CSV table of C-alpha atoms and ligand atoms in Angstrom, one decimal:
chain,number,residue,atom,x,y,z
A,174,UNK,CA,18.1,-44.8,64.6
A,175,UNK,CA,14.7,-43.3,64.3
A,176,UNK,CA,16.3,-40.1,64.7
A,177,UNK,CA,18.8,-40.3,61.7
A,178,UNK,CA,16.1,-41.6,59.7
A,179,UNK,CA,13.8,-38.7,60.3
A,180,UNK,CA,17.1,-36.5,59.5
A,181,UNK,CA,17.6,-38.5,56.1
A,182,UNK,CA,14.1,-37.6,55.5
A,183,UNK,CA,14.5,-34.0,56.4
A,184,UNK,CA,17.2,-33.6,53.7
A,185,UNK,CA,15.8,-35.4,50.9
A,186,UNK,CA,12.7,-32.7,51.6
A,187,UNK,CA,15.1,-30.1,51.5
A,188,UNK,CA,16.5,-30.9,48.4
A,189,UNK,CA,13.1,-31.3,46.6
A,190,UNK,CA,12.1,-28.0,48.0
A,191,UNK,CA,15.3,-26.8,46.3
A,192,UNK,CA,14.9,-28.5,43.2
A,193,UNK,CA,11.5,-27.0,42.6
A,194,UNK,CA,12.8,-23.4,43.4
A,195,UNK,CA,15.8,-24.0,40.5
A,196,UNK,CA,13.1,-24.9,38.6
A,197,UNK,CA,11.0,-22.0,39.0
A,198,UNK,CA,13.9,-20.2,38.7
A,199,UNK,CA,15.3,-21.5,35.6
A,200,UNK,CA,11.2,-21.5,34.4
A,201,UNK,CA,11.5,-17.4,35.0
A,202,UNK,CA,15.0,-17.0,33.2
A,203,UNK,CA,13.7,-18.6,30.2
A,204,UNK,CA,10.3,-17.1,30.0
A,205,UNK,CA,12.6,-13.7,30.6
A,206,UNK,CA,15.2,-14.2,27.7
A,207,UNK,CA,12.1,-15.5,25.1
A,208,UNK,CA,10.4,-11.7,25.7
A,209,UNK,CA,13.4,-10.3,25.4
A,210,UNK,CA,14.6,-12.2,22.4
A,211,UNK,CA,11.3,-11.5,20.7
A,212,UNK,CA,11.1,-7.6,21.4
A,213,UNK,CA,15.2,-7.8,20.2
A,214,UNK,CA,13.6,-9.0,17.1
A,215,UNK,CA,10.9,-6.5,16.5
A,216,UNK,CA,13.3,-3.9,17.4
A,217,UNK,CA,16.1,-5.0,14.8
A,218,UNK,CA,13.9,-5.4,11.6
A,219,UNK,CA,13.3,-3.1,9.7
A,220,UNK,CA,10.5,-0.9,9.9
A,221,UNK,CA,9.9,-0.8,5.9
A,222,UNK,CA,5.9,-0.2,4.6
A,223,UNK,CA,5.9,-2.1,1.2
A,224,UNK,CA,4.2,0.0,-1.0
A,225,UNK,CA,3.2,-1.2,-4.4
A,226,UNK,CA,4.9,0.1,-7.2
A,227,UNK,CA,3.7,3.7,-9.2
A,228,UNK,CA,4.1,1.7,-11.9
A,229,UNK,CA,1.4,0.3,-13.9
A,230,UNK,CA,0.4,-2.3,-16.5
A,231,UNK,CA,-2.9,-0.9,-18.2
A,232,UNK,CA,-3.0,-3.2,-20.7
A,233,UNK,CA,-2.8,-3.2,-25.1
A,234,UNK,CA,-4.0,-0.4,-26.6
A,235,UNK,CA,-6.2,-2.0,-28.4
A,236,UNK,CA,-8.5,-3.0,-25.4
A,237,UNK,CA,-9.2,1.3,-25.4
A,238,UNK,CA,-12.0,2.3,-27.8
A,239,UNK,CA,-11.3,5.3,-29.9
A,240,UNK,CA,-12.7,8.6,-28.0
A,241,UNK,CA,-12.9,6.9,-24.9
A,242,UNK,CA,-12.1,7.2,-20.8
A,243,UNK,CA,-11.6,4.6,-18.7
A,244,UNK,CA,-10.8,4.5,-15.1
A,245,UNK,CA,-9.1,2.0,-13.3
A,246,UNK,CA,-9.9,2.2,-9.4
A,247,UNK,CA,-7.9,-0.2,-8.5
A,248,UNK,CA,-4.9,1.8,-9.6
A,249,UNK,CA,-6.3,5.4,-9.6
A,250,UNK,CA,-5.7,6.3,-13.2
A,251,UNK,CA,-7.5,7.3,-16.1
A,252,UNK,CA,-6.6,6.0,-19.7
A,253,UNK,CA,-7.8,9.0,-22.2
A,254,UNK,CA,-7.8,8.0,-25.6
A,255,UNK,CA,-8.3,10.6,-28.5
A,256,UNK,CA,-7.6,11.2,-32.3
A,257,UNK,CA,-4.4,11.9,-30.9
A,258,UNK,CA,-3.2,9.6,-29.0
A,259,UNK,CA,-3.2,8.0,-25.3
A,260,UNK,CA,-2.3,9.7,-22.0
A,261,UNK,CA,-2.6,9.0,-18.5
A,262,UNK,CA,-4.9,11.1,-15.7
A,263,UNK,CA,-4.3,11.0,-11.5
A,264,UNK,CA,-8.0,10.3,-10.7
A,265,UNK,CA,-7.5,11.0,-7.5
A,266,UNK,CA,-9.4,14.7,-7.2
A,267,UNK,CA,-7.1,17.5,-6.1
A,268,UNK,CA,-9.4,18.9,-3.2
A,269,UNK,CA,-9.2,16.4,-0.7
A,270,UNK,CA,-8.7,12.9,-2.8
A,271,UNK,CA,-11.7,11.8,-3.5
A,272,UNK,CA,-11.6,9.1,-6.7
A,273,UNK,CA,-13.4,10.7,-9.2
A,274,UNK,CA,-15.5,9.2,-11.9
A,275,UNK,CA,-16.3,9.4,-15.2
A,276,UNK,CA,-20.1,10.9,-16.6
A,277,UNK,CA,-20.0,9.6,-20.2
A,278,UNK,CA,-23.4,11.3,-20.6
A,279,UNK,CA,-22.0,14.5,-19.3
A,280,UNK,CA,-18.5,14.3,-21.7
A,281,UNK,CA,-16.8,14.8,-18.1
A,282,UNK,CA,-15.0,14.0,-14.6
A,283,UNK,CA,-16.6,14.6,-11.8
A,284,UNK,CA,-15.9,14.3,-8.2
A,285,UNK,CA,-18.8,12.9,-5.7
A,286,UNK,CA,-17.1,14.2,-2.7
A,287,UNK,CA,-17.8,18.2,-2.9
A,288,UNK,CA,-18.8,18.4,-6.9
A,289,UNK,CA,-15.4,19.5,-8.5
A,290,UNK,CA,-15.6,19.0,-12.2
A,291,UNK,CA,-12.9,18.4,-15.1
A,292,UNK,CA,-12.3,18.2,-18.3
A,293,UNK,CA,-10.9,15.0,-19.6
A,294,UNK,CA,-7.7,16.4,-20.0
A,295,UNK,CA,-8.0,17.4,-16.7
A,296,UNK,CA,-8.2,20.9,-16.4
A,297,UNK,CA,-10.8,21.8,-13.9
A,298,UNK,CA,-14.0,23.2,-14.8
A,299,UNK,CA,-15.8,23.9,-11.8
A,300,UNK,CA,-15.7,23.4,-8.1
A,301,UNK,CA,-13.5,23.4,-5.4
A,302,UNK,CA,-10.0,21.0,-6.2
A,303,UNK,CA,-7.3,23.7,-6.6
A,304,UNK,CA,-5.6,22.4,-9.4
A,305,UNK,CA,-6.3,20.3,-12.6
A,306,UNK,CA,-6.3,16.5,-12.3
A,307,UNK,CA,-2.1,15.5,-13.4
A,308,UNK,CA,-0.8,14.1,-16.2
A,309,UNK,CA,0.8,11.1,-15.8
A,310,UNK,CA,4.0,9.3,-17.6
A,311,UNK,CA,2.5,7.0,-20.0
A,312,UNK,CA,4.8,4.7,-22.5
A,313,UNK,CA,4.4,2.1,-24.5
A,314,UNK,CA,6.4,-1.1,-23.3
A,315,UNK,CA,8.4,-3.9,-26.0
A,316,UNK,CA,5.9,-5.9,-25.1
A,317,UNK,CA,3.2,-3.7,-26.6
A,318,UNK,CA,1.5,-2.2,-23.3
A,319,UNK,CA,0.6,0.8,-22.0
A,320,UNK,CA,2.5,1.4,-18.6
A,321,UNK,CA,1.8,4.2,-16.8
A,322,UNK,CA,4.3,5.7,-13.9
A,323,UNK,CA,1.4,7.5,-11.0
A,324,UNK,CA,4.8,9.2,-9.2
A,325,UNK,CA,6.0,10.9,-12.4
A,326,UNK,CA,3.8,14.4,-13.7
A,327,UNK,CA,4.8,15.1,-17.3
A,328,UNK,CA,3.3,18.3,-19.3
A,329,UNK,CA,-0.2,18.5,-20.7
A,330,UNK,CA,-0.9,17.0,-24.0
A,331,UNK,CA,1.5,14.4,-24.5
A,332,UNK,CA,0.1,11.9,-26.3
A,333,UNK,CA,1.5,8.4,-26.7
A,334,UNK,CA,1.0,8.1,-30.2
A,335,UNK,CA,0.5,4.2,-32.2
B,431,LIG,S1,-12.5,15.9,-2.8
B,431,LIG,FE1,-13.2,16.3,-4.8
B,431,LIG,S2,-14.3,18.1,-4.7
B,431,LIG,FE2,-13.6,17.7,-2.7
């Protein structure tokens, strides 16, 4: 009697021992298949940088005074406007990308990196940026605003004209 109850005993400890290695088990599968599920995931989306657009809202034309140049750093343009009209200007300087500014009491652009200088229609006057600063698209919308496109180069000296 004491025999078989020390064998019932025996087997119940078995099967807990069991149990708990299932369990462990089944613990490891899942912890397994949730790494693999996530790096699945990673590995199936899309690897996409969302750039913002070229395009740009700078604003009614009104808000320019006449004879004036105003930079926007946020978007890295320049909005020239003269007797003849509007046009847009990459601020970014052509040496090695440096914003540049503009030095009202100077009538110019100039670069604080290595001391390039421009004109404000962007041809270069001095220094070392290989190239002039580029003309940008510039249109006016239906709404009345001045959009400006900083991925499309157009030819010197076209105005928008109001
Ligand atoms: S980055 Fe403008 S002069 Fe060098």
């Amino acid at each position: 009697m004491a025999n078989e109850s020390e064998e019932k005993h025996k087997t119940q400890e078995d099967l807990s021992r069991r149990q708990f290695f299932v369990r462990v088990g089944l613990g490891s599968l899942a912890v397994a298949g949730a790494g693999t599920a996530v790096f699945a995931y990673q590995f199936l989306s899309p690897n996409v940088l969302y750039e913002p657009s070229p395009v740009v809202n700078a604003g009614k034309p009104a808000s320019y005074p006449p004879e004036s140049v105003t930079l926007d750093p946020a978007t890295g343009i320049f909005v020239v406007r003269e007797t003849q009209g509007f046009y847009a200007l990459g601020a970014t300087c052509t040496h090695l990308g440096c914003l540049t500014a503009w030095k009202p009491e100077l009538g110019i652009i100039a670069c604080p990196c290595h001391g390039s200088k421009f004109r404000t229609d962007g041809t270069k006057i001095e220094g070392p940026a290989p190239k002039p600063l580029p003309w940008l698209r510039m249109w006016l919308s239906d709404e009345g605003d001045l959009m400006v496109d900083r991925s499309q180069l157009v030819a010197v000296r076209q105005f928008v004209r109001i």
